Short mmCIF file of C-alpha atoms in Angstrom, two decimals:
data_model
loop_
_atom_site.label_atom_id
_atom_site.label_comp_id
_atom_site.label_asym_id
_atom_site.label_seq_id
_atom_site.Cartn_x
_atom_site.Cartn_y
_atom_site.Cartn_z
CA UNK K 1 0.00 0.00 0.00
CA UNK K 2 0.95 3.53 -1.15
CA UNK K 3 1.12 6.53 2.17
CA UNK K 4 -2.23 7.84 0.81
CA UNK K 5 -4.26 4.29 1.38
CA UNK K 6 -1.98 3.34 4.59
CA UNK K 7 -3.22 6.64 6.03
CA UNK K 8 -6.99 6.80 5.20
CA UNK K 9 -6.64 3.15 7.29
CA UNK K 10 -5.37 5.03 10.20
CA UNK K 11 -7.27 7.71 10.01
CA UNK K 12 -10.57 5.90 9.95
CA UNK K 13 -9.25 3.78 13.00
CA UNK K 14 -8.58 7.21 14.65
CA UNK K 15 -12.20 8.58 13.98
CA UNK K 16 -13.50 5.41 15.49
CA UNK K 17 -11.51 5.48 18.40
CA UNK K 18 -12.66 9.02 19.24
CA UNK K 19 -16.47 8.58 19.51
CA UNK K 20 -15.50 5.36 21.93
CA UNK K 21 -13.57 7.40 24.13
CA UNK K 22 -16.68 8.48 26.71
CA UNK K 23 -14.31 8.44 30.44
CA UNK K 24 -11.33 10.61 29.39
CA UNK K 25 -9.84 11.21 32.52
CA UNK K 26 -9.00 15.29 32.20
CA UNK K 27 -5.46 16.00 33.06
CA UNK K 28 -4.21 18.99 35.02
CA UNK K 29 -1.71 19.77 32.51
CA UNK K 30 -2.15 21.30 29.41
CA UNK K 31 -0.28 22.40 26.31
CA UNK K 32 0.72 25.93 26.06
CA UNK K 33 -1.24 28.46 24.92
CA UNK K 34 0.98 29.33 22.20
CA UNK K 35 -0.08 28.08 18.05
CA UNK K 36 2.86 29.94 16.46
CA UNK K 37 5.09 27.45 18.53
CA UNK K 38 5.58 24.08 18.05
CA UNK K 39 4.51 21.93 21.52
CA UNK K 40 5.63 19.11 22.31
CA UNK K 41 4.48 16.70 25.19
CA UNK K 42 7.18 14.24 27.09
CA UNK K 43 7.04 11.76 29.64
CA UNK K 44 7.94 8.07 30.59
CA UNK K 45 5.64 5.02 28.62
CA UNK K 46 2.20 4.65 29.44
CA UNK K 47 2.09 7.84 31.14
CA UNK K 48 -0.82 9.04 29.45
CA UNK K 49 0.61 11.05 26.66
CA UNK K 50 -1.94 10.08 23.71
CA UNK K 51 -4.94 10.65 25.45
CA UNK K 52 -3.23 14.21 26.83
CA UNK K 53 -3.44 14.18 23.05
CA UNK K 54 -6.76 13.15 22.36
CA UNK K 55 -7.81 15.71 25.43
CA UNK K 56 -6.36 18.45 23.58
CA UNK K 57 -8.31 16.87 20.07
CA UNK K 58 -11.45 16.67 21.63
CA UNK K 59 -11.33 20.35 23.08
CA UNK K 60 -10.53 21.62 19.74
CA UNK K 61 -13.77 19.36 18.09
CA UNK K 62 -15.58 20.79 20.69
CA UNK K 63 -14.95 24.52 19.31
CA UNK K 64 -15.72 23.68 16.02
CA UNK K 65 -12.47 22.77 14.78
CA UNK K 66 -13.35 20.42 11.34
CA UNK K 67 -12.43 16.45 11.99
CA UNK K 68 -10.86 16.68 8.83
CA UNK K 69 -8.23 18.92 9.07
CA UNK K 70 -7.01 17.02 12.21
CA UNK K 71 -4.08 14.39 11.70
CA UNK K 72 -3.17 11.81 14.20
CA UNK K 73 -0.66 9.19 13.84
CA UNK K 74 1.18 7.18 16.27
CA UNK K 75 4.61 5.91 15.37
CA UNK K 76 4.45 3.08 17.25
CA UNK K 77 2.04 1.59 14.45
CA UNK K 78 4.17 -1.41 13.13
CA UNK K 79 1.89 -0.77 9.65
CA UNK K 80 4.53 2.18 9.67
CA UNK K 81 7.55 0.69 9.55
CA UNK K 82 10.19 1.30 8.08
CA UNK K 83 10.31 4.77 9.66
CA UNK K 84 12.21 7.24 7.93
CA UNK K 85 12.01 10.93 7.28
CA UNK K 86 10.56 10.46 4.06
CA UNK K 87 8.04 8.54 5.24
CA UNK K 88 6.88 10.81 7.69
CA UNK K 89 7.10 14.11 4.97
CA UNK K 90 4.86 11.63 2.54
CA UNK K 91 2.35 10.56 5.56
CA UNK K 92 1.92 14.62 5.54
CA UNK K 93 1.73 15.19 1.96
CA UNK K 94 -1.08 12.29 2.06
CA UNK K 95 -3.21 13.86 4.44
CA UNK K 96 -3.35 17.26 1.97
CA UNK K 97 -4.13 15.22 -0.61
CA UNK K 98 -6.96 13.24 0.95
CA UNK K 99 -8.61 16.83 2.59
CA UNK K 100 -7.44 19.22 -0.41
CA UNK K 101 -9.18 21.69 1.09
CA UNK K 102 -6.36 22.00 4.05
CA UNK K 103 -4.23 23.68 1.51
CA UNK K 104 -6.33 26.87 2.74
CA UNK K 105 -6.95 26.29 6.30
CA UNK K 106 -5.52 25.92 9.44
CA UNK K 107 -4.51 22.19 10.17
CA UNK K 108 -3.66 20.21 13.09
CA UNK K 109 -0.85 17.49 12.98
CA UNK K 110 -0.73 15.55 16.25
CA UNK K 111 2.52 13.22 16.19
CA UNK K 112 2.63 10.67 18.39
CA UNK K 113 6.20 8.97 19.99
CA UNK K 114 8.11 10.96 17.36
CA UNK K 115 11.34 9.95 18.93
CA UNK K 116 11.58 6.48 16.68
CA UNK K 117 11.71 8.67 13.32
CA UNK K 118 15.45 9.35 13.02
CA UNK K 119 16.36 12.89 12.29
CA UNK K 120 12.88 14.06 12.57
CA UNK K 121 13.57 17.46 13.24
CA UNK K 122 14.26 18.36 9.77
CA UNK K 123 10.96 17.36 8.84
CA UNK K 124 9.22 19.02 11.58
CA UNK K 125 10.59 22.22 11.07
CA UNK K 126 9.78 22.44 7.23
CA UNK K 127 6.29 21.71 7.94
CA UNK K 128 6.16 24.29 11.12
CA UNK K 129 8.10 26.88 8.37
CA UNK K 130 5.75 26.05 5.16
CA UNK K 131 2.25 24.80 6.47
CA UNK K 132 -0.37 26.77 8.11
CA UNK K 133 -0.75 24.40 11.14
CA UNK K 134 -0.71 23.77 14.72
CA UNK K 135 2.11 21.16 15.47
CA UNK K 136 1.98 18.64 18.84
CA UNK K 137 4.37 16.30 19.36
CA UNK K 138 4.73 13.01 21.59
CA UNK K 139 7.62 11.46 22.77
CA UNK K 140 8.88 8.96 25.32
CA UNK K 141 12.95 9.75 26.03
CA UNK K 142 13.74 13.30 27.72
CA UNK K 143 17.45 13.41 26.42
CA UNK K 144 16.81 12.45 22.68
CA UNK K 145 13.97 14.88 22.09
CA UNK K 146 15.84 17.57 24.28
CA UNK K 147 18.82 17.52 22.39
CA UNK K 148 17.08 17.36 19.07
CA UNK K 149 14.79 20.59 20.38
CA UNK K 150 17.77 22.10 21.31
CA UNK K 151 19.67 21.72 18.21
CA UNK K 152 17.42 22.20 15.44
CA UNK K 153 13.56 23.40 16.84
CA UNK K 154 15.26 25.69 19.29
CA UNK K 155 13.04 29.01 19.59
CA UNK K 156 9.75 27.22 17.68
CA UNK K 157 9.02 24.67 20.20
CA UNK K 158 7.69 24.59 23.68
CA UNK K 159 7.71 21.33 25.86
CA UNK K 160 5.18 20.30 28.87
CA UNK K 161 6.14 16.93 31.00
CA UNK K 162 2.87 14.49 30.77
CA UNK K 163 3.70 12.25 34.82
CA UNK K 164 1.67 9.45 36.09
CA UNK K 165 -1.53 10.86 37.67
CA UNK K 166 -1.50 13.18 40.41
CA UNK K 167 -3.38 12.57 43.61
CA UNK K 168 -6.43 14.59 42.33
CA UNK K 169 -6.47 13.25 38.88
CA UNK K 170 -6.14 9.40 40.62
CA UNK K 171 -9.47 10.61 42.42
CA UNK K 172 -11.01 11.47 39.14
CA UNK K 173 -10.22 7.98 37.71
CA UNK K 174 -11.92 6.08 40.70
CA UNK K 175 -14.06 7.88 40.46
CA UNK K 176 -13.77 9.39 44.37
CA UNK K 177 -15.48 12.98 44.92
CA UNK K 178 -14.82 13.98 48.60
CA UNK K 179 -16.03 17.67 49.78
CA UNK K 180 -12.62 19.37 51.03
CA UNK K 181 -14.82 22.42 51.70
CA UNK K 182 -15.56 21.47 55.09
CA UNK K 183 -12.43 19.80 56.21
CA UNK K 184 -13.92 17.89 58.93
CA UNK K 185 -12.72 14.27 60.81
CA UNK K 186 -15.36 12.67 58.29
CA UNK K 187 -13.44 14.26 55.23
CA UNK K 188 -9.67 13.64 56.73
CA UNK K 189 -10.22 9.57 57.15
CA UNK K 190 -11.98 9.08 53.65
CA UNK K 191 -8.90 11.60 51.96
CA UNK K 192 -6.44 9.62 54.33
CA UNK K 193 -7.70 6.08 52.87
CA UNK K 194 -7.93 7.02 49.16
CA UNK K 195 -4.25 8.60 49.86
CA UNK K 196 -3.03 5.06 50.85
CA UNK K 197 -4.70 3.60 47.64
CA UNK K 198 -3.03 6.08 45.68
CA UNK K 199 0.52 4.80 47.36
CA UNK K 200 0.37 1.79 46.93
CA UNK K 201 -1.30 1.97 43.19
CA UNK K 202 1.05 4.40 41.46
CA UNK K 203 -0.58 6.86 38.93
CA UNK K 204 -0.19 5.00 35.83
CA UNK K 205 -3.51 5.66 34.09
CA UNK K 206 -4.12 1.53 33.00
CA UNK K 207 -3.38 0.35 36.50
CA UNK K 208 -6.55 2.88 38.09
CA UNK K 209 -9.05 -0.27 37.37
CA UNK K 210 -6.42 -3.15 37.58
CA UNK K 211 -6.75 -5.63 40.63
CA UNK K 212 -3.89 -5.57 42.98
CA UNK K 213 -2.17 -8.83 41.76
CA UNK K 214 -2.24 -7.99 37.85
CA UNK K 215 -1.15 -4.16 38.77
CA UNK K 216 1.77 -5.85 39.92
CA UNK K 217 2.27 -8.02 36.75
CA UNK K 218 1.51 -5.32 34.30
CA UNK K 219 3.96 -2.68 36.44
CA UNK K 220 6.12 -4.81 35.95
CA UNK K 221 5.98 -5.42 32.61
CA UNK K 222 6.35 -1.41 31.97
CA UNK K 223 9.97 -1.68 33.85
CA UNK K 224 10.49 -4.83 31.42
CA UNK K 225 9.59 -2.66 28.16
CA UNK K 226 11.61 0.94 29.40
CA UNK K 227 14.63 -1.17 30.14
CA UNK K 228 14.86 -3.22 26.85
CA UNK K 229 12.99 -0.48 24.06
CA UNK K 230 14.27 2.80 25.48
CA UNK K 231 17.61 1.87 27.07
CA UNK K 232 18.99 -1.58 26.05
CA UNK K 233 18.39 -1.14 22.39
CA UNK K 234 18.65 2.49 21.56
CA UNK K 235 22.04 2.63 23.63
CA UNK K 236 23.41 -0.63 22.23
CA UNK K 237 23.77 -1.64 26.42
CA UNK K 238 26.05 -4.42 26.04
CA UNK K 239 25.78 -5.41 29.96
CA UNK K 240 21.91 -5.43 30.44
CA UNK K 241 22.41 -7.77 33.47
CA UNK K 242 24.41 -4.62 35.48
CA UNK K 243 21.86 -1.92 34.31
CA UNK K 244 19.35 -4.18 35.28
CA UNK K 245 20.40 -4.54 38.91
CA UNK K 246 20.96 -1.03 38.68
CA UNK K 247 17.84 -0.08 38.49
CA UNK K 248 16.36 -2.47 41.60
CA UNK K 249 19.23 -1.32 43.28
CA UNK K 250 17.76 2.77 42.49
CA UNK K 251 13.96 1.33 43.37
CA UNK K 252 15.23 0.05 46.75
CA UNK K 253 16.83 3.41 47.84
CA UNK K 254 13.98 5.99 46.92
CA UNK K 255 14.34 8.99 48.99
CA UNK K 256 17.81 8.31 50.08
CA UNK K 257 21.47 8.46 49.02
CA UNK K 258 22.46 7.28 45.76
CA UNK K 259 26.41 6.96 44.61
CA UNK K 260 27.43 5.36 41.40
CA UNK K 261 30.96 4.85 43.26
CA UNK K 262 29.54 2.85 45.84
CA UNK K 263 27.49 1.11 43.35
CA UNK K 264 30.84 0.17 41.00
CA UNK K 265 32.02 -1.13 44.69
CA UNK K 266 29.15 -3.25 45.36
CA UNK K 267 29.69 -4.62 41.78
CA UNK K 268 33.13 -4.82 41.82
CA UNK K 269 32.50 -7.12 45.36
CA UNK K 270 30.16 -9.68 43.10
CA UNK K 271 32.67 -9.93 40.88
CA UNK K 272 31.67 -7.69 37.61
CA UNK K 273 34.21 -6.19 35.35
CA UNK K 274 32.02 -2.78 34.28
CA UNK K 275 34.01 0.72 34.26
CA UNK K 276 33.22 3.62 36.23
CA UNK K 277 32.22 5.52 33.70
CA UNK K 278 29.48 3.24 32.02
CA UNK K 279 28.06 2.86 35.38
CA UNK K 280 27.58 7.10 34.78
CA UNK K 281 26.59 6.44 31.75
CA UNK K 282 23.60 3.90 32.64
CA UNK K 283 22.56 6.26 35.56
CA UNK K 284 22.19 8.97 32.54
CA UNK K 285 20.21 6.79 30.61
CA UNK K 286 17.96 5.29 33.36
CA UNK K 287 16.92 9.12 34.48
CA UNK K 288 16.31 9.54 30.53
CA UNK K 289 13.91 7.29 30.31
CA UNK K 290 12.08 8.65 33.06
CA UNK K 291 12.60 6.00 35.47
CA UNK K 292 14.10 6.99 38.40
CA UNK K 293 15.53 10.89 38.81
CA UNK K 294 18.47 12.30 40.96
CA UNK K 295 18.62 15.50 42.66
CA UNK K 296 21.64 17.27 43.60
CA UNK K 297 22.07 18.86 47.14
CA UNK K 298 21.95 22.76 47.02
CA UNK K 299 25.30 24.91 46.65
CA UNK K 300 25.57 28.20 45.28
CA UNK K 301 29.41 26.32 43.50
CA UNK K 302 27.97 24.60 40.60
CA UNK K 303 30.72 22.64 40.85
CA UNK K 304 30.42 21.19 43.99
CA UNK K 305 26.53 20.86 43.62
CA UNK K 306 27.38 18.33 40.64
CA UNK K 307 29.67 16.33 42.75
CA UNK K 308 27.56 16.12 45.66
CA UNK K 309 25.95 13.04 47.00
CA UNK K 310 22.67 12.51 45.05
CA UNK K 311 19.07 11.65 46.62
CA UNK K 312 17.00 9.53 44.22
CA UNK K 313 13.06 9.53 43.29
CA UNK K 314 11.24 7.32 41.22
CA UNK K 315 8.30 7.74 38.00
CA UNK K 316 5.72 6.05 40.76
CA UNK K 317 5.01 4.80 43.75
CA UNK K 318 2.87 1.99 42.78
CA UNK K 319 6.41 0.58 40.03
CA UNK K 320 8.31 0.82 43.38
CA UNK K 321 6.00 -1.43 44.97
CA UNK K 322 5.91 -3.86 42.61
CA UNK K 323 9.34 -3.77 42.50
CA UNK K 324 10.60 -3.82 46.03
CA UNK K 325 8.31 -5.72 49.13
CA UNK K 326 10.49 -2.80 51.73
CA UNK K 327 8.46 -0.24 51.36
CA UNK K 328 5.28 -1.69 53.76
CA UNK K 329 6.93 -0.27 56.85
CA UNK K 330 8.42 3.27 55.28
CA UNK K 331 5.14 5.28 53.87
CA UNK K 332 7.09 7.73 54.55
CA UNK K 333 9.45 7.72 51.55
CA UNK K 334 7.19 6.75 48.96
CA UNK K 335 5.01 10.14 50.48
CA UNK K 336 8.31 12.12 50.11
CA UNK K 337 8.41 10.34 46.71
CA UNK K 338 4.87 11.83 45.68
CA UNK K 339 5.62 15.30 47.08
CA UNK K 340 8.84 15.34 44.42
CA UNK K 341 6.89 14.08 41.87
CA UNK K 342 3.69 17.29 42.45
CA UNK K 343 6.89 19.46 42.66
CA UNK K 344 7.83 18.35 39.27
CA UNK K 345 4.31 18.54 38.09
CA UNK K 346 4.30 22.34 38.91
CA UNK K 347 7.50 22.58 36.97
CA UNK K 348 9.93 23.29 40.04
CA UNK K 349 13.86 22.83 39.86
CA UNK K 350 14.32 20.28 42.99
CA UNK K 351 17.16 20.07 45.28
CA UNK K 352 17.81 18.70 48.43
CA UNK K 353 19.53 20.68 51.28
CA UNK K 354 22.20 20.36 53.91
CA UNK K 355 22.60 22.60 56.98
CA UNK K 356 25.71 23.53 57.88
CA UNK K 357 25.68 21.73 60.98
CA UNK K 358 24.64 18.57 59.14
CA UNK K 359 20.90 18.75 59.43
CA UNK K 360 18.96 17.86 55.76
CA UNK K 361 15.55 19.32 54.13
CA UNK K 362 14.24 17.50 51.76
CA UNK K 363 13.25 19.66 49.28
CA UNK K 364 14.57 23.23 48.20
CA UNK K 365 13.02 24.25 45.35
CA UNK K 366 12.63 26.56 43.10
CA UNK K 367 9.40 28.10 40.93
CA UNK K 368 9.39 29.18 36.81
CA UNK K 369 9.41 32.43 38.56
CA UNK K 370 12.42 31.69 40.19
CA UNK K 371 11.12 32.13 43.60
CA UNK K 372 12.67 29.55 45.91
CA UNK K 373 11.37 27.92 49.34
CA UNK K 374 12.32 24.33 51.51
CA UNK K 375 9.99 21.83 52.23
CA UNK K 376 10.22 19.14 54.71
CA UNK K 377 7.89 16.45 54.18
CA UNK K 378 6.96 14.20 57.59
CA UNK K 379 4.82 11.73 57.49
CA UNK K 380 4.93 10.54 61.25
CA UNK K 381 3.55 13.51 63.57
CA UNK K 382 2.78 11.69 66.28
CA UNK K 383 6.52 10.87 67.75
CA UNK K 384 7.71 14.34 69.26
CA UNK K 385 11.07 13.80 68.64
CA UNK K 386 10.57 13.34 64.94
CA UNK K 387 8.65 15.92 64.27
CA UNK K 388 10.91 18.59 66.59
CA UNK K 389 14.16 17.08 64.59
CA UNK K 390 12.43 18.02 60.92
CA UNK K 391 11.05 21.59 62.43
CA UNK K 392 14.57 22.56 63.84
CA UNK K 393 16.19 21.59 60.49
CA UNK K 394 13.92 23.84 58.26
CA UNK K 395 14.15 26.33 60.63
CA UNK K 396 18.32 26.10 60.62
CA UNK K 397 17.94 26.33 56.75
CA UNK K 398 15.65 29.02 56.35
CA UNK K 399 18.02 31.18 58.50
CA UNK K 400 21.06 30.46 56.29
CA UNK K 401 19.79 31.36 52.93
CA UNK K 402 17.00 33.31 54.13
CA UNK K 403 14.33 31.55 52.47
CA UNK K 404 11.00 30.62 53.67
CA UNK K 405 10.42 27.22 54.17
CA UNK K 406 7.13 24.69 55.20
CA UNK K 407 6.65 21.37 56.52
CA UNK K 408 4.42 19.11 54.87
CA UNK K 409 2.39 16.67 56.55
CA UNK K 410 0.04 13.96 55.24
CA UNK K 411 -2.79 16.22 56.81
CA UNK K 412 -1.78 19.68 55.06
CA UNK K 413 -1.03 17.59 51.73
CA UNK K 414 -4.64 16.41 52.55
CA UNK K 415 -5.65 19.93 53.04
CA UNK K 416 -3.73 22.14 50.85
CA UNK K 417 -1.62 20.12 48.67
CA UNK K 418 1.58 22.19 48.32
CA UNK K 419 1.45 25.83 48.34
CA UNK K 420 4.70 27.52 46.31
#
């Protein structure tokens, strides 16, 4: 089959495929409000960028916007293959000739997991240069579509992060409508037990109406897919045994330390012969793939912040605990988890902070706005001590750099969620 006859196929399966979709779960993010730019949505597998796509197609059909001057094609489509730039230009050219009428109207092209076309860039920025259309993009590896925006879309693109659901888009998937207007005892236990749900689920969008022993199964089979599709084979890993264990060894310590020396060491104990540097280079392409993210501890030396002990975070709480059975008896990190993960949400630069006397904040962060403030997340208010320890650290912090600071508890999360 010719582009033209491959794509009327697709199309048609697309048009179906819309009037099915009746529980779209609306996200909190959205694309910028900016058509002369080209916008582009990123994020980890399965995180829910195509129907953040289809939310965004639906809003436009909604406002009048012609079916027929929308194009959506996923790249994942095996009918597709091979993928090449000239495939992609003549997929274009196709849907022109199909809908001639485009040629003098405003089209939409909605490209989804753009990543596997090499060199796509060129194509994308004839088409943003020469059409009269409103370009969105997909794609599933932060460093290969950041370098390639960098280096050839810089100043036509703009990029939003697509995460796991959020504790209040979770809610809207089950489903859950609680009154927060009257924050009574009533209101606090039902929040509290839907909070636990939401910990031990994750925010993977398919897993919402999974049973508990198949979310486990099909979590799983996510880590499986990231590891071998978006690390092992498009960085030719020739040890996927070591990244592997790598990345169970990252799950295990979420909110805590990570060093890649003292990983090498451990190796280097069992026996593996794996350089120093590959072991930087795996971390690199773990945090690519949106798997597991480090943040650096704060220092005005940039130097010295890059070479500082790193804390590490995961994509989800609900992959760690399918991963990992440690996590029963510390809530607490997979709640510091989810507060990194809403501060990434809201677009924040994250670091972690050390007093000079030794005492740690979890979180300093800082807004688009570049206002900064610390946040210490606690999940245990009850023990005194605890609670006194994590109050006199942000207050020790706050009087260094001068910076306002909060501590988070599963109550104010409850409450307020986080307040910048």
């Amino acid at each position: 089959m010719n582009e033209q006859e491959i794509l009327k196929i697709i199309l048609g399966e697309f048009y179906d495929k819309l009037h099915r979709i009746n529980d779209l779960i609306t996200r909190d993010a959205q694309f910028p409000d900016t058509p002369t730019k080209i916008r582009i949505a990123m994020g980890m597998r399965r995180a829910g960028k195509t129907y953040f796509l289809y939310q965004h197609i639906l809003k436009l059909l909604s406002e009048g916007v012609p079916r027929s001057s929308i194009l959506y094609i996923n790249f994942e489509d095996d009918r597709l293959l091979p993928l090449t730039q000239g495939k992609l230009a003549k997929l274009v050219e196709a849907f022109y000739s199909i809908y001639p009428e485009n040629h003098d109207r405003k089209c939409y092209l909605f490209l989804d997991e753009i990543q596997y076309i090499e060199d796509w860039p060129l194509v994308i920025r004839r088409l943003h240069d020469s059409k009269n259309a409103e370009i969105f993009l997909t794609g599933s590896s932060a460093k290969l579509l950041s370098k390639e925006i960098a280096t050839s879309l810089r100043g036509r693109s703009l990029a939003v992060e697509i995460w796991p659901y959020s504790f209040n888009e979770y809610m809207r998937a089950k489903k859950i409508i609680i009154d927060r207007s009257l924050y009574d005892k009533k209101t606090q236990d039902k929040l509290t037990q839907a909070f636990h749900q939401y910990l031990s689920d994750g925010g993977f969008p398919e897993i919402v109406s999974l049973t508990q022993d198949i979310q486990r199964k099909v979590l799983q089979e996510y880590i499986d897919i990231v590891i071998y599709r978006d690390i092992i084979e498009r960085h030719d890993i020739k040890n996927p045994t070591v990244i592997k264990y790598m990345i169970l060894s990252m799950t295990h310590n979420v909110g805590k330390p990570f060093s890649v020396n003292k990983f090498y060491g451990d190796l280097k104990s069992q026996g593996y012969s794996i350089g120093r540097d590959i072991l930087y280079e795996y971390a690199t392409h773990i945090e690519d793939a949106y798997l597991a993210f480090c943040i650096s501890s704060y220092n005005p030396s940039i130097r010295k912040a890059h070479t500082s002990s790193k804390k590490l975070y995961s994509i989800d709480t609900g992959m760690v605990r399918a991963s990992t059975l440690d996590y029963e008896n510390d809530l607490g990190r997979l709640f510091e988890n989810i507060v990194y993960l809403e501060l990434k949400r809201l677009e924040c630069k994250v670091s972690y902070y050390v007093t000079q006397d030794g005492h740690k904040i979890d979180f300093l962060v800082q807004t688009t706005r570049g206002h900064k403030k610390f946040f210490q997340i606690a999940w245990e208010v009850e023990n005194k001590e605890t609670l006194e320890r994590e109050e006199r650290a942000l207050q020790k912090g706050m009087a260094e750099l001068k910076i306002q600071g909060e501590l988070i508890t599963l109550d104010s999360f409850l409450r307020e969620g986080i307040r910048l």
